[in-house]
Amino acid sequence: VILKKLASTAASPSDFLTVLSTCKRLNTLGSNSLVLAKASPKVFAVKPEKWSESSHRFLKSCSDAGNVEACYTLGMIRFYCLQNRGSGASLMAKAAINSHAPALYSLAVIQFNGSGGSKTDKDLRAGVALCARAAFLGHIDALRELGHCLQDGYGVRQNISEGRRFLVQANARELAAVLSTTPSALMSGNWLTWNPLPHLRHGNVVGPGCPLLSDFGCNVPAPEPHPANKFLSGWFSGKKDCVGVGLRLCSHVGCGRPETRQHEFRRCSVCGTVNYCSRACQALDWKMRHKMECTQAERWVDEGGVNGDANGDDGMVIES
């Protein structure tokens, strides 16, 4: 019982492994499936530079014990880093069957892109279904993705008003998540000050409009990436040869996903200099970084386009 509690609350791999190295008896007990099944994501959050056969075996032992976080993390590593597509997808599916929202969303991204296969392997309807399930479980990126799909009619019948509702809900949940972990932020006026986007400051928008929630200056920090995404980012960081010739990484820093074939990811249709594995990553990167760098953002507004492939949900204007 004590080891199960330790495994579920450990803040790093060393917190858990140090105890196991104390004596042979503890090492044996720590390898019990009941303990490994309760291990927290931080227990197997190994750094890419320390990846080894032993860390691979430990993650596999956790996943074999039924630890859904381990299934998802090892699935992502195998699918993208080790290029073992079948095994990686199977592990993510194992986690998804147990209602693991990040696994459901990651499988949706794979279906939307046809990752690991050809362009004809895309299954938009399956992607939408997986996204809807993850969104139902409260996954914010899945909410964003589903909102864009509905708004654009991508893999599902177009419903602009419902799509925008999901996008606003995603922003609201994102803000609520930050406020719940940082209660002092409620007392700060900076969270509630409207800081319109640069292209909205010059009166470029024609007609009455109301920007989405994050345009009102809810300057939330970037969400903490999942350990699996951190591993991917570290694995491919500065290793172009690991990605593959002609392949690109998702430009959102909290993602880490690489292309599995050339031209798999979408480009920003305005500047064409950044690439994204999903609309959700595109929306987040636009809000956190790219809106300050996109060289032709004004053209997008001047043309009056509401382009899901260009700027994500935070650059759009809702008609009142």
PDB file of C-alpha atoms in Angstrom:
ATOM      1  CA  VAL A   1       0.000   0.000   0.000  1.00  0.00           C
ATOM      2  CA  ILE A   2       2.820   2.399   0.879  1.00  0.00           C
ATOM      3  CA  LEU A   3       4.620   1.713  -2.398  1.00  0.00           C
ATOM      4  CA  LYS A   4       1.386   2.212  -4.360  1.00  0.00           C
ATOM      5  CA  LYS A   5       0.968   5.587  -2.661  1.00  0.00           C
ATOM      6  CA  LEU A   6       4.594   6.481  -3.376  1.00  0.00           C
ATOM      7  CA  ALA A   7       4.290   5.495  -7.038  1.00  0.00           C
ATOM      8  CA  SER A   8       1.133   7.543  -7.507  1.00  0.00           C
ATOM      9  CA  THR A   9       2.524  10.691  -5.859  1.00  0.00           C
ATOM     10  CA  ALA A  10       6.195  10.634  -6.912  1.00  0.00           C
ATOM     11  CA  ALA A  11       7.292  13.886  -8.545  1.00  0.00           C
ATOM     12  CA  SER A  12      10.148  12.370 -10.539  1.00  0.00           C
ATOM     13  CA  PRO A  13      11.570   8.970 -11.541  1.00  0.00           C
ATOM     14  CA  SER A  14      14.296   9.316  -8.902  1.00  0.00           C
ATOM     15  CA  ASP A  15      11.722   9.674  -6.094  1.00  0.00           C
ATOM     16  CA  PHE A  16      10.469   6.194  -6.883  1.00  0.00           C
ATOM     17  CA  LEU A  17      13.646   4.456  -8.037  1.00  0.00           C
ATOM     18  CA  THR A  18      15.700   5.635  -5.045  1.00  0.00           C
ATOM     19  CA  VAL A  19      13.360   3.799  -2.695  1.00  0.00           C
ATOM     20  CA  LEU A  20      13.462   0.648  -4.834  1.00  0.00           C
ATOM     21  CA  SER A  21      17.255   0.627  -4.732  1.00  0.00           C
ATOM     22  CA  THR A  22      17.252   0.561  -0.930  1.00  0.00           C
ATOM     23  CA  CYS A  23      17.048  -3.224  -0.730  1.00  0.00           C
ATOM     24  CA  LYS A  24      16.185  -6.286  -2.784  1.00  0.00           C
ATOM     25  CA  ARG A  25      12.840  -6.746  -1.013  1.00  0.00           C
ATOM     26  CA  LEU A  26      11.653  -3.243  -1.865  1.00  0.00           C
ATOM     27  CA  ASN A  27      12.892  -3.652  -5.426  1.00  0.00           C
ATOM     28  CA  THR A  28      10.818  -6.806  -5.814  1.00  0.00           C
ATOM     29  CA  LEU A  29       7.723  -5.220  -4.289  1.00  0.00           C
ATOM     30  CA  GLY A  30       8.157  -2.108  -6.419  1.00  0.00           C
ATOM     31  CA  SER A  31       8.041  -4.232  -9.548  1.00  0.00           C
ATOM     32  CA  ASN A  32       4.652  -5.641  -8.584  1.00  0.00           C
ATOM     33  CA  SER A  33       1.950  -4.946 -11.169  1.00  0.00           C
ATOM     34  CA  LEU A  34      -0.326  -3.415  -8.513  1.00  0.00           C
ATOM     35  CA  VAL A  35       2.338  -0.785  -7.810  1.00  0.00           C
ATOM     36  CA  LEU A  36       3.247  -0.138 -11.452  1.00  0.00           C
ATOM     37  CA  ALA A  37      -0.419   0.258 -12.393  1.00  0.00           C
ATOM     38  CA  LYS A  38      -0.649   3.237 -10.019  1.00  0.00           C
ATOM     39  CA  ALA A  39       2.589   4.944 -11.089  1.00  0.00           C
ATOM     40  CA  SER A  40       2.101   8.622 -11.901  1.00  0.00           C
ATOM     41  CA  PRO A  41       3.201  10.059 -15.275  1.00  0.00           C
ATOM     42  CA  LYS A  42       6.118  11.761 -13.522  1.00  0.00           C
ATOM     43  CA  VAL A  43       7.545   8.381 -12.476  1.00  0.00           C
ATOM     44  CA  PHE A  44       8.227   7.402 -16.086  1.00  0.00           C
ATOM     45  CA  ALA A  45       8.864  10.924 -17.397  1.00  0.00           C
ATOM     46  CA  VAL A  46      12.342   9.969 -18.575  1.00  0.00           C
ATOM     47  CA  LYS A  47      14.363  12.589 -20.448  1.00  0.00           C
ATOM     48  CA  PRO A  48      15.173  11.792 -24.093  1.00  0.00           C
ATOM     49  CA  GLU A  49      18.928  11.951 -23.502  1.00  0.00           C
ATOM     50  CA  LYS A  50      18.557   9.301 -20.774  1.00  0.00           C
ATOM     51  CA  TRP A  51      16.401   6.957 -22.850  1.00  0.00           C
ATOM     52  CA  SER A  52      17.702   3.399 -22.709  1.00  0.00           C
ATOM     53  CA  GLU A  53      16.581  -0.208 -22.956  1.00  0.00           C
ATOM     54  CA  SER A  54      16.020  -0.261 -19.194  1.00  0.00           C
ATOM     55  CA  SER A  55      13.732   2.791 -19.299  1.00  0.00           C
ATOM     56  CA  HIS A  56      11.929   1.217 -22.262  1.00  0.00           C
ATOM     57  CA  ARG A  57      11.439  -1.997 -20.261  1.00  0.00           C
ATOM     58  CA  PHE A  58      10.184  -0.057 -17.228  1.00  0.00           C
ATOM     59  CA  LEU A  59       7.618   1.815 -19.312  1.00  0.00           C
ATOM     60  CA  LYS A  60       6.520  -1.442 -20.917  1.00  0.00           C
ATOM     61  CA  SER A  61       6.156  -3.074 -17.492  1.00  0.00           C
ATOM     62  CA  CYS A  62       3.927  -0.197 -16.388  1.00  0.00           C
ATOM     63  CA  SER A  63       1.807  -0.440 -19.526  1.00  0.00           C
ATOM     64  CA  ASP A  64       1.548  -4.241 -19.192  1.00  0.00           C
ATOM     65  CA  ALA A  65       0.312  -3.665 -15.638  1.00  0.00           C
ATOM     66  CA  GLY A  66      -2.566  -1.614 -17.026  1.00  0.00           C
ATOM     67  CA  ASN A  67      -1.202   1.879 -16.393  1.00  0.00           C
ATOM     68  CA  VAL A  68      -3.034   3.947 -19.029  1.00  0.00           C
ATOM     69  CA  GLU A  69      -0.612   6.883 -18.791  1.00  0.00           C
ATOM     70  CA  ALA A  70       2.270   4.508 -19.482  1.00  0.00           C
ATOM     71  CA  CYS A  71       0.360   3.005 -22.415  1.00  0.00           C
ATOM     72  CA  TYR A  72      -0.133   6.454 -23.897  1.00  0.00           C
ATOM     73  CA  THR A  73       3.409   7.697 -23.258  1.00  0.00           C
ATOM     74  CA  LEU A  74       5.076   4.563 -24.615  1.00  0.00           C
ATOM     75  CA  GLY A  75       2.637   4.559 -27.531  1.00  0.00           C
ATOM     76  CA  MET A  76       3.633   8.103 -28.498  1.00  0.00           C
ATOM     77  CA  ILE A  77       7.344   7.290 -28.158  1.00  0.00           C
ATOM     78  CA  ARG A  78       7.090   4.155 -30.253  1.00  0.00           C
ATOM     79  CA  PHE A  79       4.873   5.712 -32.922  1.00  0.00           C
ATOM     80  CA  TYR A  80       6.819   8.929 -33.470  1.00  0.00           C
ATOM     81  CA  CYS A  81      10.347   8.425 -32.075  1.00  0.00           C
ATOM     82  CA  LEU A  82      11.033   4.738 -32.667  1.00  0.00           C
ATOM     83  CA  GLN A  83       8.842   4.674 -35.806  1.00  0.00           C
ATOM     84  CA  ASN A  84       7.121   1.491 -34.661  1.00  0.00           C
ATOM     85  CA  ARG A  85       3.746   2.676 -35.932  1.00  0.00           C
ATOM     86  CA  GLY A  86       1.681  -0.447 -35.323  1.00  0.00           C
ATOM     87  CA  SER A  87       2.801  -1.055 -31.751  1.00  0.00           C
ATOM     88  CA  GLY A  88       2.592   2.651 -30.886  1.00  0.00           C
ATOM     89  CA  ALA A  89      -0.939   3.022 -32.226  1.00  0.00           C
ATOM     90  CA  SER A  90      -2.018  -0.163 -30.413  1.00  0.00           C
ATOM     91  CA  LEU A  91      -0.737   1.161 -27.089  1.00  0.00           C
ATOM     92  CA  MET A  92      -2.514   4.485 -27.608  1.00  0.00           C
ATOM     93  CA  ALA A  93      -5.687   2.581 -28.505  1.00  0.00           C
ATOM     94  CA  LYS A  94      -5.332   0.565 -25.294  1.00  0.00           C
ATOM     95  CA  ALA A  95      -5.268   3.818 -23.322  1.00  0.00           C
ATOM     96  CA  ALA A  96      -8.126   5.283 -25.382  1.00  0.00           C
ATOM     97  CA  ILE A  97     -10.350   2.286 -24.622  1.00  0.00           C
ATOM     98  CA  ASN A  98      -9.940   3.248 -20.971  1.00  0.00           C
ATOM     99  CA  SER A  99     -11.230   6.776 -21.725  1.00  0.00           C
ATOM    100  CA  HIS A 100      -7.801   8.416 -21.674  1.00  0.00           C
ATOM    101  CA  ALA A 101      -8.548  11.790 -23.287  1.00  0.00           C
ATOM    102  CA  PRO A 102      -5.016  12.629 -24.563  1.00  0.00           C
ATOM    103  CA  ALA A 103      -4.816   9.197 -26.216  1.00  0.00           C
ATOM    104  CA  LEU A 104      -8.184   9.700 -27.901  1.00  0.00           C
ATOM    105  CA  TYR A 105      -7.082  13.090 -29.182  1.00  0.00           C
ATOM    106  CA  SER A 106      -3.704  11.790 -30.395  1.00  0.00           C
ATOM    107  CA  LEU A 107      -5.438   9.014 -32.320  1.00  0.00           C
ATOM    108  CA  ALA A 108      -7.717  11.678 -33.816  1.00  0.00           C
ATOM    109  CA  VAL A 109      -4.658  13.629 -35.026  1.00  0.00           C
ATOM    110  CA  ILE A 110      -3.293  10.429 -36.581  1.00  0.00           C
ATOM    111  CA  GLN A 111      -6.606   9.835 -38.378  1.00  0.00           C
ATOM    112  CA  PHE A 112      -6.871  13.442 -39.595  1.00  0.00           C
ATOM    113  CA  ASN A 113      -3.348  13.328 -41.036  1.00  0.00           C
ATOM    114  CA  GLY A 114      -3.160   9.704 -42.126  1.00  0.00           C
ATOM    115  CA  SER A 115       0.026   9.540 -40.043  1.00  0.00           C
ATOM    116  CA  GLY A 116       2.155   6.496 -40.675  1.00  0.00           C
ATOM    117  CA  GLY A 117       0.515   5.932 -44.048  1.00  0.00           C
ATOM    118  CA  SER A 118      -0.295   7.792 -47.241  1.00  0.00           C
ATOM    119  CA  LYS A 119      -2.549  10.784 -47.803  1.00  0.00           C
ATOM    120  CA  THR A 120      -5.357   8.423 -48.821  1.00  0.00           C
ATOM    121  CA  ASP A 121      -5.236   6.828 -45.358  1.00  0.00           C
ATOM    122  CA  LYS A 122      -6.838   9.902 -43.801  1.00  0.00           C
ATOM    123  CA  ASP A 123     -10.150   9.128 -42.093  1.00  0.00           C
ATOM    124  CA  LEU A 124     -11.782  12.436 -41.234  1.00  0.00           C
ATOM    125  CA  ARG A 125     -14.950  10.928 -39.803  1.00  0.00           C
ATOM    126  CA  ALA A 126     -12.976   8.686 -37.468  1.00  0.00           C
ATOM    127  CA  GLY A 127     -10.914  11.701 -36.438  1.00  0.00           C
ATOM    128  CA  VAL A 128     -14.031  13.707 -35.618  1.00  0.00           C
ATOM    129  CA  ALA A 129     -15.520  10.808 -33.634  1.00  0.00           C
ATOM    130  CA  LEU A 130     -12.340  10.391 -31.572  1.00  0.00           C
ATOM    131  CA  CYS A 131     -12.137  14.155 -31.074  1.00  0.00           C
ATOM    132  CA  ALA A 132     -15.743  14.317 -29.904  1.00  0.00           C
ATOM    133  CA  ARG A 133     -15.101  11.601 -27.329  1.00  0.00           C
ATOM    134  CA  ALA A 134     -11.979  13.365 -26.029  1.00  0.00           C
ATOM    135  CA  ALA A 135     -13.861  16.685 -25.932  1.00  0.00           C
ATOM    136  CA  PHE A 136     -16.656  15.031 -23.941  1.00  0.00           C
ATOM    137  CA  LEU A 137     -13.998  13.996 -21.414  1.00  0.00           C
ATOM    138  CA  GLY A 138     -12.881  17.638 -21.134  1.00  0.00           C
ATOM    139  CA  HIS A 139      -9.771  17.677 -23.336  1.00  0.00           C
ATOM    140  CA  ILE A 140      -9.241  21.334 -24.298  1.00  0.00           C
ATOM    141  CA  ASP A 141      -7.289  20.718 -27.523  1.00  0.00           C
ATOM    142  CA  ALA A 142      -9.987  18.276 -28.631  1.00  0.00           C
ATOM    143  CA  LEU A 143     -12.632  20.932 -27.968  1.00  0.00           C
ATOM    144  CA  ARG A 144     -10.713  23.362 -30.173  1.00  0.00           C
ATOM    145  CA  GLU A 145     -10.214  20.770 -32.893  1.00  0.00           C
ATOM    146  CA  LEU A 146     -13.881  19.802 -32.860  1.00  0.00           C
ATOM    147  CA  GLY A 147     -14.884  23.461 -32.983  1.00  0.00           C
ATOM    148  CA  HIS A 148     -12.799  24.037 -36.108  1.00  0.00           C
ATOM    149  CA  CYS A 149     -14.118  20.855 -37.729  1.00  0.00           C
ATOM    150  CA  LEU A 150     -17.710  21.976 -37.193  1.00  0.00           C
ATOM    151  CA  GLN A 151     -16.977  25.525 -38.293  1.00  0.00           C
ATOM    152  CA  ASP A 152     -15.222  24.393 -41.492  1.00  0.00           C
ATOM    153  CA  GLY A 153     -17.318  21.310 -42.250  1.00  0.00           C
ATOM    154  CA  TYR A 154     -14.176  19.178 -41.981  1.00  0.00           C
ATOM    155  CA  GLY A 155     -15.172  15.529 -41.567  1.00  0.00           C
ATOM    156  CA  VAL A 156     -18.584  16.508 -40.264  1.00  0.00           C
ATOM    157  CA  ARG A 157     -21.590  18.497 -41.458  1.00  0.00           C
ATOM    158  CA  GLN A 158     -20.824  22.214 -41.153  1.00  0.00           C
ATOM    159  CA  ASN A 159     -22.374  23.992 -38.186  1.00  0.00           C
ATOM    160  CA  ILE A 160     -20.703  27.380 -37.748  1.00  0.00           C
ATOM    161  CA  SER A 161     -22.559  28.476 -34.617  1.00  0.00           C
ATOM    162  CA  GLU A 162     -21.923  25.168 -32.843  1.00  0.00           C
ATOM    163  CA  GLY A 163     -18.276  25.279 -33.887  1.00  0.00           C
ATOM    164  CA  ARG A 164     -17.827  28.748 -32.457  1.00  0.00           C
ATOM    165  CA  ARG A 165     -19.525  27.633 -29.253  1.00  0.00           C
ATOM    166  CA  PHE A 166     -16.910  24.890 -28.847  1.00  0.00           C
ATOM    167  CA  LEU A 167     -14.083  27.359 -29.524  1.00  0.00           C
ATOM    168  CA  VAL A 168     -15.365  29.764 -26.871  1.00  0.00           C
ATOM    169  CA  GLN A 169     -15.818  26.843 -24.475  1.00  0.00           C
ATOM    170  CA  ALA A 170     -12.228  25.724 -25.091  1.00  0.00           C
ATOM    171  CA  ASN A 171     -10.936  29.215 -24.264  1.00  0.00           C
ATOM    172  CA  ALA A 172     -13.135  29.389 -21.162  1.00  0.00           C
ATOM    173  CA  ARG A 173     -11.907  26.013 -19.924  1.00  0.00           C
ATOM    174  CA  GLU A 174      -8.316  27.010 -20.603  1.00  0.00           C
ATOM    175  CA  LEU A 175      -8.741  30.127 -18.492  1.00  0.00           C
ATOM    176  CA  ALA A 176     -10.559  28.212 -15.740  1.00  0.00           C
ATOM    177  CA  ALA A 177      -7.771  25.620 -15.610  1.00  0.00           C
ATOM    178  CA  VAL A 178      -5.158  28.327 -15.052  1.00  0.00           C
ATOM    179  CA  LEU A 179      -7.230  30.167 -12.443  1.00  0.00           C
ATOM    180  CA  SER A 180      -7.866  26.931 -10.529  1.00  0.00           C
ATOM    181  CA  THR A 181      -4.122  26.349 -10.177  1.00  0.00           C
ATOM    182  CA  THR A 182      -3.279  30.041  -9.617  1.00  0.00           C
ATOM    183  CA  PRO A 183      -6.037  31.496  -7.366  1.00  0.00           C
ATOM    184  CA  SER A 184      -4.064  34.724  -6.835  1.00  0.00           C
ATOM    185  CA  ALA A 185      -4.599  35.502 -10.522  1.00  0.00           C
ATOM    186  CA  LEU A 186      -8.229  36.297  -9.723  1.00  0.00           C
ATOM    187  CA  MET A 187      -7.033  39.413  -7.912  1.00  0.00           C
ATOM    188  CA  SER A 188      -4.954  40.630 -10.836  1.00  0.00           C
ATOM    189  CA  GLY A 189      -6.551  43.095 -13.232  1.00  0.00           C
ATOM    190  CA  ASN A 190      -4.121  41.985 -15.931  1.00  0.00           C
ATOM    191  CA  TRP A 191      -6.226  38.913 -16.568  1.00  0.00           C
ATOM    192  CA  LEU A 192      -9.303  40.924 -17.423  1.00  0.00           C
ATOM    193  CA  THR A 193      -7.839  43.769 -19.466  1.00  0.00           C
ATOM    194  CA  TRP A 194      -8.702  43.729 -23.145  1.00  0.00           C
ATOM    195  CA  ASN A 195      -5.539  43.617 -25.223  1.00  0.00           C
ATOM    196  CA  PRO A 196      -6.826  43.413 -28.790  1.00  0.00           C
ATOM    197  CA  LEU A 197      -4.711  41.771 -31.454  1.00  0.00           C
ATOM    198  CA  PRO A 198      -2.484  44.098 -33.487  1.00  0.00           C
ATOM    199  CA  HIS A 199      -4.725  43.907 -36.548  1.00  0.00           C
ATOM    200  CA  LEU A 200      -7.772  44.855 -34.435  1.00  0.00           C
ATOM    201  CA  ARG A 201      -6.131  47.985 -33.022  1.00  0.00           C
ATOM    202  CA  HIS A 202      -6.211  49.808 -36.343  1.00  0.00           C
ATOM    203  CA  GLY A 203      -9.894  49.549 -37.064  1.00  0.00           C
ATOM    204  CA  ASN A 204      -9.437  46.934 -39.779  1.00  0.00           C
ATOM    205  CA  VAL A 205     -12.527  44.944 -38.858  1.00  0.00           C
ATOM    206  CA  VAL A 206     -15.591  45.945 -40.839  1.00  0.00           C
ATOM    207  CA  GLY A 207     -18.928  45.975 -39.032  1.00  0.00           C
ATOM    208  CA  PRO A 208     -19.778  45.200 -35.425  1.00  0.00           C
ATOM    209  CA  GLY A 209     -17.857  42.291 -33.969  1.00  0.00           C
ATOM    210  CA  CYS A 210     -16.907  40.517 -30.782  1.00  0.00           C
ATOM    211  CA  PRO A 211     -13.550  38.711 -30.618  1.00  0.00           C
ATOM    212  CA  LEU A 212     -13.259  35.350 -28.926  1.00  0.00           C
ATOM    213  CA  LEU A 213     -12.494  35.145 -25.224  1.00  0.00           C
ATOM    214  CA  SER A 214      -8.705  35.149 -25.417  1.00  0.00           C
ATOM    215  CA  ASP A 215      -8.758  38.326 -27.530  1.00  0.00           C
ATOM    216  CA  PHE A 216     -10.063  40.153 -24.449  1.00  0.00           C
ATOM    217  CA  GLY A 217      -6.653  39.925 -22.850  1.00  0.00           C
ATOM    218  CA  CYS A 218      -6.967  36.701 -20.870  1.00  0.00           C
ATOM    219  CA  ASN A 219      -3.200  36.371 -21.009  1.00  0.00           C
ATOM    220  CA  VAL A 220      -2.993  32.798 -19.811  1.00  0.00           C
ATOM    221  CA  PRO A 221       0.438  31.180 -19.841  1.00  0.00           C
ATOM    222  CA  ALA A 222       1.062  28.258 -22.160  1.00  0.00           C
ATOM    223  CA  PRO A 223      -0.372  25.045 -20.689  1.00  0.00           C
ATOM    224  CA  GLU A 224       2.090  22.518 -19.323  1.00  0.00           C
ATOM    225  CA  PRO A 225       2.804  19.945 -22.052  1.00  0.00           C
ATOM    226  CA  HIS A 226       2.104  16.280 -21.359  1.00  0.00           C
ATOM    227  CA  PRO A 227       5.258  14.271 -20.505  1.00  0.00           C
ATOM    228  CA  ALA A 228       4.865  12.428 -23.813  1.00  0.00           C
ATOM    229  CA  ASN A 229       4.955  15.707 -25.743  1.00  0.00           C
ATOM    230  CA  LYS A 230       7.932  16.884 -23.696  1.00  0.00           C
ATOM    231  CA  PHE A 231       9.749  13.687 -24.629  1.00  0.00           C
ATOM    232  CA  LEU A 232       8.971  14.151 -28.329  1.00  0.00           C
ATOM    233  CA  SER A 233      10.138  17.776 -28.259  1.00  0.00           C
ATOM    234  CA  GLY A 234      13.398  16.814 -26.567  1.00  0.00           C
ATOM    235  CA  TRP A 235      13.955  13.790 -28.805  1.00  0.00           C
ATOM    236  CA  PHE A 236      13.725  15.761 -32.042  1.00  0.00           C
ATOM    237  CA  SER A 237      15.236  19.012 -30.748  1.00  0.00           C
ATOM    238  CA  GLY A 238      18.339  19.792 -32.785  1.00  0.00           C
ATOM    239  CA  LYS A 239      18.207  16.387 -34.479  1.00  0.00           C
ATOM    240  CA  LYS A 240      17.013  17.027 -38.011  1.00  0.00           C
ATOM    241  CA  ASP A 241      18.316  13.609 -39.060  1.00  0.00           C
ATOM    242  CA  CYS A 242      15.930  12.006 -36.537  1.00  0.00           C
ATOM    243  CA  VAL A 243      12.931  13.656 -38.164  1.00  0.00           C
ATOM    244  CA  GLY A 244      13.762  12.483 -41.683  1.00  0.00           C
ATOM    245  CA  VAL A 245      14.715  14.162 -44.941  1.00  0.00           C
ATOM    246  CA  GLY A 246      12.110  16.706 -46.021  1.00  0.00           C
ATOM    247  CA  LEU A 247       9.982  16.160 -42.907  1.00  0.00           C
ATOM    248  CA  ARG A 248       8.977  18.933 -40.520  1.00  0.00           C
ATOM    249  CA  LEU A 249       8.104  19.266 -36.856  1.00  0.00           C
ATOM    250  CA  CYS A 250       4.876  20.821 -35.626  1.00  0.00           C
ATOM    251  CA  SER A 251       5.686  24.495 -34.962  1.00  0.00           C
ATOM    252  CA  HIS A 252       3.780  24.560 -31.668  1.00  0.00           C
ATOM    253  CA  VAL A 253       6.471  24.238 -28.995  1.00  0.00           C
ATOM    254  CA  GLY A 254       4.264  22.183 -26.686  1.00  0.00           C
ATOM    255  CA  CYS A 255       3.608  19.457 -29.272  1.00  0.00           C
ATOM    256  CA  GLY A 256       6.755  17.768 -30.592  1.00  0.00           C
ATOM    257  CA  ARG A 257       5.020  15.681 -33.266  1.00  0.00           C
ATOM    258  CA  PRO A 258       6.981  15.171 -36.502  1.00  0.00           C
ATOM    259  CA  GLU A 259       5.618  14.460 -39.949  1.00  0.00           C
ATOM    260  CA  THR A 260       5.645  10.788 -40.952  1.00  0.00           C
ATOM    261  CA  ARG A 261       5.638  11.681 -44.668  1.00  0.00           C
ATOM    262  CA  GLN A 262       6.351  14.819 -46.678  1.00  0.00           C
ATOM    263  CA  HIS A 263       3.726  17.588 -46.632  1.00  0.00           C
ATOM    264  CA  GLU A 264       1.659  15.789 -43.995  1.00  0.00           C
ATOM    265  CA  PHE A 265       1.132  18.866 -41.812  1.00  0.00           C
ATOM    266  CA  ARG A 266      -0.780  22.027 -42.688  1.00  0.00           C
ATOM    267  CA  ARG A 267       1.041  25.314 -43.252  1.00  0.00           C
ATOM    268  CA  CYS A 268      -0.076  28.753 -42.169  1.00  0.00           C
ATOM    269  CA  SER A 269      -1.875  29.835 -45.342  1.00  0.00           C
ATOM    270  CA  VAL A 270      -0.848  33.456 -44.749  1.00  0.00           C
ATOM    271  CA  CYS A 271       2.941  33.336 -44.291  1.00  0.00           C
ATOM    272  CA  GLY A 272       3.635  29.684 -45.131  1.00  0.00           C
ATOM    273  CA  THR A 273       6.597  29.556 -42.746  1.00  0.00           C
ATOM    274  CA  VAL A 274       5.123  27.446 -39.939  1.00  0.00           C
ATOM    275  CA  ASN A 275       3.586  23.968 -39.914  1.00  0.00           C
ATOM    276  CA  TYR A 276       1.035  22.311 -37.663  1.00  0.00           C
ATOM    277  CA  CYS A 277      -0.168  18.777 -37.023  1.00  0.00           C
ATOM    278  CA  SER A 278      -3.620  20.028 -36.040  1.00  0.00           C
ATOM    279  CA  ARG A 279      -5.914  23.026 -35.891  1.00  0.00           C
ATOM    280  CA  ALA A 280      -5.609  23.019 -32.102  1.00  0.00           C
ATOM    281  CA  CYS A 281      -1.807  23.378 -32.250  1.00  0.00           C
ATOM    282  CA  GLN A 282      -2.250  26.092 -34.870  1.00  0.00           C
ATOM    283  CA  ALA A 283      -4.674  28.005 -32.650  1.00  0.00           C
ATOM    284  CA  LEU A 284      -2.443  27.747 -29.586  1.00  0.00           C
ATOM    285  CA  ASP A 285       0.708  28.765 -31.440  1.00  0.00           C
ATOM    286  CA  TRP A 286      -1.139  31.687 -33.032  1.00  0.00           C
ATOM    287  CA  LYS A 287      -2.257  32.928 -29.638  1.00  0.00           C
ATOM    288  CA  MET A 288       1.044  32.388 -27.847  1.00  0.00           C
ATOM    289  CA  ARG A 289       3.564  33.348 -30.521  1.00  0.00           C
ATOM    290  CA  HIS A 290       2.781  33.374 -34.223  1.00  0.00           C
ATOM    291  CA  LYS A 291       0.313  36.278 -34.242  1.00  0.00           C
ATOM    292  CA  MET A 292       3.278  38.540 -33.422  1.00  0.00           C
ATOM    293  CA  GLU A 293       5.390  37.101 -36.249  1.00  0.00           C
ATOM    294  CA  CYS A 294       3.002  36.356 -39.117  1.00  0.00           C
ATOM    295  CA  THR A 295       4.178  38.861 -41.720  1.00  0.00           C
ATOM    296  CA  GLN A 296       0.963  39.032 -43.736  1.00  0.00           C
ATOM    297  CA  ALA A 297      -1.619  38.875 -40.946  1.00  0.00           C
ATOM    298  CA  GLU A 298      -3.171  42.187 -42.066  1.00  0.00           C
ATOM    299  CA  ARG A 299      -3.894  40.776 -45.504  1.00  0.00           C
ATOM    300  CA  TRP A 300      -5.923  37.970 -43.917  1.00  0.00           C
ATOM    301  CA  VAL A 301      -8.091  40.478 -42.049  1.00  0.00           C
ATOM    302  CA  ASP A 302      -8.399  42.874 -44.988  1.00  0.00           C
ATOM    303  CA  GLU A 303      -9.676  40.089 -47.195  1.00  0.00           C
ATOM    304  CA  GLY A 304     -12.383  39.405 -44.631  1.00  0.00           C
ATOM    305  CA  GLY A 305     -11.537  35.710 -44.487  1.00  0.00           C
ATOM    306  CA  VAL A 306     -12.339  33.486 -41.558  1.00  0.00           C
ATOM    307  CA  ASN A 307      -9.739  30.886 -42.437  1.00  0.00           C
ATOM    308  CA  GLY A 308      -9.302  27.963 -40.067  1.00  0.00           C
ATOM    309  CA  ASP A 309      -6.063  27.052 -41.805  1.00  0.00           C
ATOM    310  CA  ALA A 310      -4.562  30.487 -41.289  1.00  0.00           C
ATOM    311  CA  ASN A 311      -4.793  31.796 -37.788  1.00  0.00           C
ATOM    312  CA  GLY A 312      -6.770  29.489 -35.558  1.00  0.00           C
ATOM    313  CA  ASP A 313      -9.714  30.394 -33.368  1.00  0.00           C
ATOM    314  CA  ASP A 314      -8.139  33.383 -31.667  1.00  0.00           C
ATOM    315  CA  GLY A 315      -7.814  35.513 -34.760  1.00  0.00           C
ATOM    316  CA  MET A 316     -11.440  35.155 -35.732  1.00  0.00           C
ATOM    317  CA  VAL A 317     -14.169  37.684 -35.185  1.00  0.00           C
ATOM    318  CA  ILE A 318     -17.712  36.713 -34.262  1.00  0.00           C
ATOM    319  CA  GLU A 319     -20.436  38.834 -35.741  1.00  0.00           C
ATOM    320  CA  SER A 320     -22.747  40.233 -33.123  1.00  0.00           C
TER     321      SER A 320
END
